[in-house]
């Protein structure tokens, strides 16, 4: 008998199963600094305590994606250690702000299982909820992954595929603070453009590019306590499909979000993740660019100070974003597209 | 209309213009740890809270150059995004100590403009002031940069070139604390040499060398929220003049300052930056060495516990500093010289 | 006269000599975050403040090896700057827990000197004690290193070789907290296996591998303020024995300890280091694996909540640990073995 955790295989999952993920994580000022060094984020609400306090936050809240990565990292040993592919996200919703000093932990519930035809793999659907030390939800999301079977001869379970929302409706978004009109100082935030200024269909080239190094993405994944093996082990990956380590998909999301400051500077955090696809793998040496399209601008019932901006951010590798490279007419992604991310940010209104 | 900030071009600047730079930055223990990991500094006053408290500091103050980099980083999007060259610094003065938890922001005033002869570029002179959340000056400096014109046909502005001090006089230096003779424990600080022991003309080989990696300098620049593109984008720089990313000049200053511990260990912070030139670019793979020359040792009026030591630190790449490689007789820098930095540190007196 | 510290040579050491090492170091949440990013540790007691508090800690204590590295780093400028080889460790004992905010400093006493036959080097034995700001011991250990002589003609000192313990007896281990049975939540810690479940002779393959990058090990050594030159200077090392920078041996220990989570997840800190050998050098590009053997499981007198598990962890480079590669019959290490580390962890009892 070994004391090593082998991770779960497809036949270990069943609908209704609750997975209490190991190792709660106290997030500190140190994690925030490391996150800044990795991505260079400049969103004022995360960068400056007085700026955040003027908006009603207790202090500068932790960037939404750092929260997501920590909560997500907890799930890897139980859900995706034997995964072949991360198939999708849906219904992601951010809850109460996370401050340095808060401790995050994650519990997942299996909501669906569906064996694949060849009998060696299956799709597992989970709903994961990250909470702080008070039990308050900080982020929750549905995810589905393709997982290996331990024993291909094991019987296929009854197929259960959960209903997943196409998007998170504005009415269910969590609005973390309320602040007076004018409390948001656009001289300090770096952009004059507020919720009212964005229009559906508008596209923004985020201009800059960031080249990924092996150390960067490994420091990030370790910071998030994400143990997926493909990110860390060149000795094995050298013999693998790509001959090299694969960058954690969330690293690309965080780079894209940092790049999006140039055009979406007044985001006061993310409110929802409607969906996300890592359309191609990224590797050290790739330079990541990003562009965004405004999908919707929703006023929120009873909320005067912020509105919701639904954004689709597309990340490219080794291709400047000025051409807004995307899918072709048949829907196939250009090989330079590495991320197609559909989410909602909150922005101050005039 | 784009919502992306294109940065200012030469014709956007005018004398008297005030630039309120975006994104105040709360500096934390996390930033200090990252800075230590990047440079390995060992100056006792920044490394140990009890050591600093024995000298009258509230706690360990943040290294002067980390303060400078954060304040400087704020100015990049407005001043040097379209810069071709960073021409010089003058009149740099450090103010009140910065402690973790303080929030820094920067305002610059344009003090001069001078179009270059070919009509495509001009020199912009600014005076930048970094302040903490109480409005107290933490560092201020003059800087001049060569900036592209948006439209080479635009009319040249009236030439204004400000008077810049050759050096910051000792009488105007800020002395952050007062402590009793003997409060500074040289067993703990790592060197027996105090202000009284340094003599004008003395040269010090700082012995050690540090090799730069791509990740290092990018982590640093992102930590400082410095967005200058040449540091981050290999996809573009591959086609550029050097074929590779250029290391942020401030990274070389911080490496040199960390190396200078071996010979100048008892510095209790910097008080002034008289001038600085990045005489050659640095790249990943370069090994940086440094040597220093004592330019002046000034007693300060009414100050018994510390004196000023004006130092010229010269950084070299891929050349040990034992030969004190420098300019030739005609004043031309040896190609291995990457930095010529003229500044003042404070040191305890006997 | 130079103001640069040249380090001590063999003839500078004498038995009974006390070395007060420079630069105390305040350890912060920032250091902990950097350590997490470097190694990806997931031990619950270090990762979560509430988890640690449930066990009686004031908050999450700093990982034992981070404490060791900081205390050890202080000794380098005085003891091993002119060392040729780090020969061994013995009698390592951890004391009171270290929390962010504590300030560590180190004092060493020379316990033995023995010149080597060729007259150019000698072995120096020291006993180093790290203490917090209250004077409480946080870690102490004996170490012996081979150090160059400044002058090979200098007379050999009287040979003194101290008695070194083969291992630290369980009765002398420091047990930092007492907690009630059941206070340790194995759902959150990531493993059901407690002290009672480990058996002498049991071997554990820690499965995962981590590839080292140049930046990683240099960030680590700088974080620990370890100034040993071989880690940092490619310009010199290019001409050296290996043609490249050598990874700090402690970096391999920390990687191995992080890997050991998978099999030894319920360690609540280290209590002793009985011995350690860096059997081969490691370099950037190496992928580190580790396996462990249980050497002893000792109940502790009057201690009901934890027991001691003595572990031998062997780290390999570019060889999966599933074969438990080790010494050959003649006692010679396989070239892929880079570390043989003998230590004791504390683990909750049922």
Coordinates of C-alpha atoms in Angstrom, one line a residue, chain B residues 42-233:
Chain B
X42 CA 21.6 42.9 3.1
X43 CA 21.6 46.4 4.4
X44 CA 20.7 45.9 8.1
X45 CA 18.3 48.8 8.3
X46 CA 16.1 47.4 5.6
X47 CA 16.6 43.8 6.6
X48 CA 15.8 43.8 10.3
X49 CA 12.9 45.6 12.1
X50 CA 14.6 45.6 15.5
X51 CA 17.8 47.0 14.0
X52 CA 15.9 49.8 12.3
X53 CA 13.9 50.5 15.5
X54 CA 17.0 50.9 17.5
X55 CA 17.9 53.7 15.1
X56 CA 14.5 55.5 15.5
X57 CA 12.6 54.1 12.6
X58 CA 9.0 52.9 13.2
X59 CA 10.0 49.6 11.6
X60 CA 12.4 48.6 8.8
X61 CA 12.0 51.2 6.0
X62 CA 11.8 50.1 2.4
X63 CA 15.0 50.3 0.4
X64 CA 15.4 53.7 -1.3
X65 CA 15.7 52.2 -4.7
X66 CA 12.5 50.2 -4.4
X67 CA 10.8 53.6 -3.5
X68 CA 12.4 55.2 -6.5
X69 CA 11.4 52.4 -8.9
X70 CA 7.7 52.5 -7.8
X71 CA 7.6 56.3 -8.1
X72 CA 9.3 56.2 -11.4
X73 CA 7.2 53.3 -12.7
X74 CA 4.1 55.5 -12.4
X75 CA 5.5 58.1 -14.8
X76 CA 6.2 55.7 -17.7
X77 CA 2.7 55.6 -19.2
X78 CA 2.5 59.4 -19.4
X79 CA 6.1 60.4 -20.1
X80 CA 8.2 57.7 -21.7
X81 CA 5.9 55.3 -23.5
X82 CA 7.0 56.9 -26.7
X83 CA 10.5 57.7 -25.5
X84 CA 13.5 56.8 -27.5
X85 CA 16.1 57.4 -24.9
X86 CA 16.3 58.2 -21.2
X87 CA 18.8 61.0 -21.2
X88 CA 19.5 61.8 -17.6
X89 CA 18.6 62.4 -14.0
X90 CA 19.4 65.3 -11.7
X91 CA 18.4 66.8 -8.4
X92 CA 17.2 63.5 -6.9
X93 CA 16.3 63.8 -3.3
X94 CA 14.9 61.2 -0.9
X95 CA 12.4 62.4 1.7
X96 CA 10.5 60.6 4.5
X97 CA 11.1 56.9 5.0
X98 CA 8.6 54.6 3.3
X99 CA 7.2 51.7 5.4
X100 CA 5.2 48.7 4.2
X101 CA 1.6 49.8 4.2
X102 CA 2.4 53.2 2.7
X103 CA 0.8 54.2 -0.6
X104 CA 2.9 56.0 -3.1
X105 CA 1.8 58.2 -6.0
X106 CA 3.6 60.5 -8.4
X107 CA 2.9 63.8 -10.0
X108 CA 5.2 65.4 -12.6
X109 CA 5.5 68.9 -13.9
X110 CA 7.0 69.6 -17.3
X111 CA 9.9 72.0 -16.9
X112 CA 11.3 72.2 -20.4
X113 CA 10.8 71.2 -24.0
X114 CA 13.2 71.4 -26.9
X115 CA 12.6 69.9 -30.3
X116 CA 15.5 68.2 -32.0
X117 CA 16.8 69.4 -35.3
X118 CA 15.4 66.6 -37.5
X119 CA 11.9 67.5 -36.4
X120 CA 10.8 64.0 -35.5
X121 CA 11.7 64.0 -31.8
X122 CA 12.3 66.4 -28.9
X123 CA 13.6 66.4 -25.4
X124 CA 11.1 66.7 -22.5
X125 CA 12.3 67.8 -19.1
X126 CA 10.1 66.8 -16.1
X127 CA 10.3 67.2 -12.3
X128 CA 8.6 64.2 -10.7
X129 CA 7.6 64.1 -7.0
X130 CA 6.6 60.9 -5.3
X131 CA 4.5 61.2 -2.1
X132 CA 3.1 58.9 0.5
X133 CA -0.6 58.8 1.6
X134 CA 0.0 61.7 3.9
X135 CA 1.3 63.9 1.1
X136 CA 4.9 63.8 2.3
X137 CA 7.6 63.7 -0.3
X138 CA 9.4 60.3 -0.5
X139 CA 11.5 61.0 -3.5
X140 CA 11.7 63.7 -6.1
X141 CA 13.9 64.1 -9.2
X142 CA 14.4 65.8 -12.5
X143 CA 14.6 63.7 -15.6
X144 CA 14.9 64.3 -19.3
X145 CA 13.9 62.0 -22.1
X146 CA 13.9 62.1 -25.9
X147 CA 10.3 61.6 -27.1
X148 CA 8.9 60.9 -30.6
X149 CA 6.6 63.4 -32.2
X150 CA 3.2 62.1 -33.3
X151 CA 3.4 64.4 -36.3
X152 CA 6.7 65.6 -37.6
X153 CA 5.0 68.5 -39.2
X154 CA 3.8 69.9 -35.9
X155 CA 5.3 73.3 -35.0
X156 CA 8.3 73.3 -32.7
X157 CA 7.5 74.8 -29.3
X158 CA 9.5 77.6 -27.8
X159 CA 12.7 76.1 -26.4
X160 CA 12.8 76.0 -22.6
X161 CA 15.6 74.2 -20.9
X162 CA 15.5 74.2 -17.1
X163 CA 18.5 74.8 -14.9
X164 CA 19.5 71.5 -13.4
X165 CA 21.7 71.3 -10.3
X166 CA 25.1 69.6 -10.9
X167 CA 24.6 68.0 -7.5
X168 CA 22.2 68.1 -4.5
X169 CA 23.9 70.2 -1.8
X170 CA 24.4 68.5 1.6
X171 CA 22.4 71.2 3.3
X172 CA 19.3 70.1 1.5
X173 CA 19.5 66.4 2.3
X174 CA 16.7 64.8 4.3
X175 CA 18.0 63.0 7.4
X176 CA 15.2 60.6 8.4
X177 CA 16.1 59.7 12.0
X178 CA 18.4 60.7 14.8
X179 CA 20.1 58.1 16.9
X180 CA 22.6 58.0 19.7
X181 CA 26.2 57.3 19.0
X182 CA 26.7 53.6 19.4
X183 CA 23.1 52.7 18.6
X184 CA 24.3 51.4 15.3
X185 CA 25.7 47.9 16.0
X186 CA 28.4 47.2 13.5
X187 CA 28.6 43.6 14.5
X188 CA 25.1 43.1 13.1
X189 CA 25.5 45.4 10.1
X190 CA 28.4 43.5 8.6
X191 CA 31.1 46.1 8.5
X192 CA 33.2 48.1 11.0
X193 CA 33.6 51.1 8.6
X194 CA 31.7 54.2 9.3
X195 CA 31.4 57.7 7.7
X196 CA 34.7 58.7 9.3
X197 CA 36.6 55.9 7.6
X198 CA 35.9 56.8 4.0
X199 CA 38.2 59.2 2.1
X200 CA 37.7 61.1 -1.1
X201 CA 39.2 59.3 -4.0
X202 CA 39.0 55.9 -2.4
X203 CA 37.9 53.2 -4.7
X204 CA 36.1 50.0 -3.8
X205 CA 35.8 46.8 -5.9
X206 CA 32.5 45.3 -4.8
X207 CA 33.9 41.9 -5.9
X208 CA 30.8 39.8 -6.6
X209 CA 29.0 39.4 -9.9
X210 CA 25.3 38.6 -10.6
X211 CA 24.1 37.1 -13.8
X212 CA 20.8 38.5 -15.1
X213 CA 18.0 36.2 -16.4
X214 CA 15.0 37.3 -18.5
X215 CA 12.6 36.4 -15.7
X216 CA 14.4 38.5 -13.1
X217 CA 14.3 41.8 -14.9
X218 CA 10.7 41.3 -16.0
X219 CA 9.5 40.3 -12.5
X220 CA 11.2 43.5 -11.3
X221 CA 9.7 45.8 -13.9
X222 CA 6.3 44.3 -13.4
X223 CA 6.7 44.7 -9.6
X224 CA 7.4 48.4 -10.2
X225 CA 4.4 48.5 -12.6
X226 CA 6.8 49.8 -15.2
X227 CA 5.2 49.3 -18.6
X228 CA 8.0 50.2 -20.9
X229 CA 7.6 47.8 -23.8
X230 CA 11.2 47.0 -24.6
X231 CA 11.5 45.0 -21.4
X232 CA 8.7 42.5 -22.0
X233 CA 8.1 41.7 -25.7

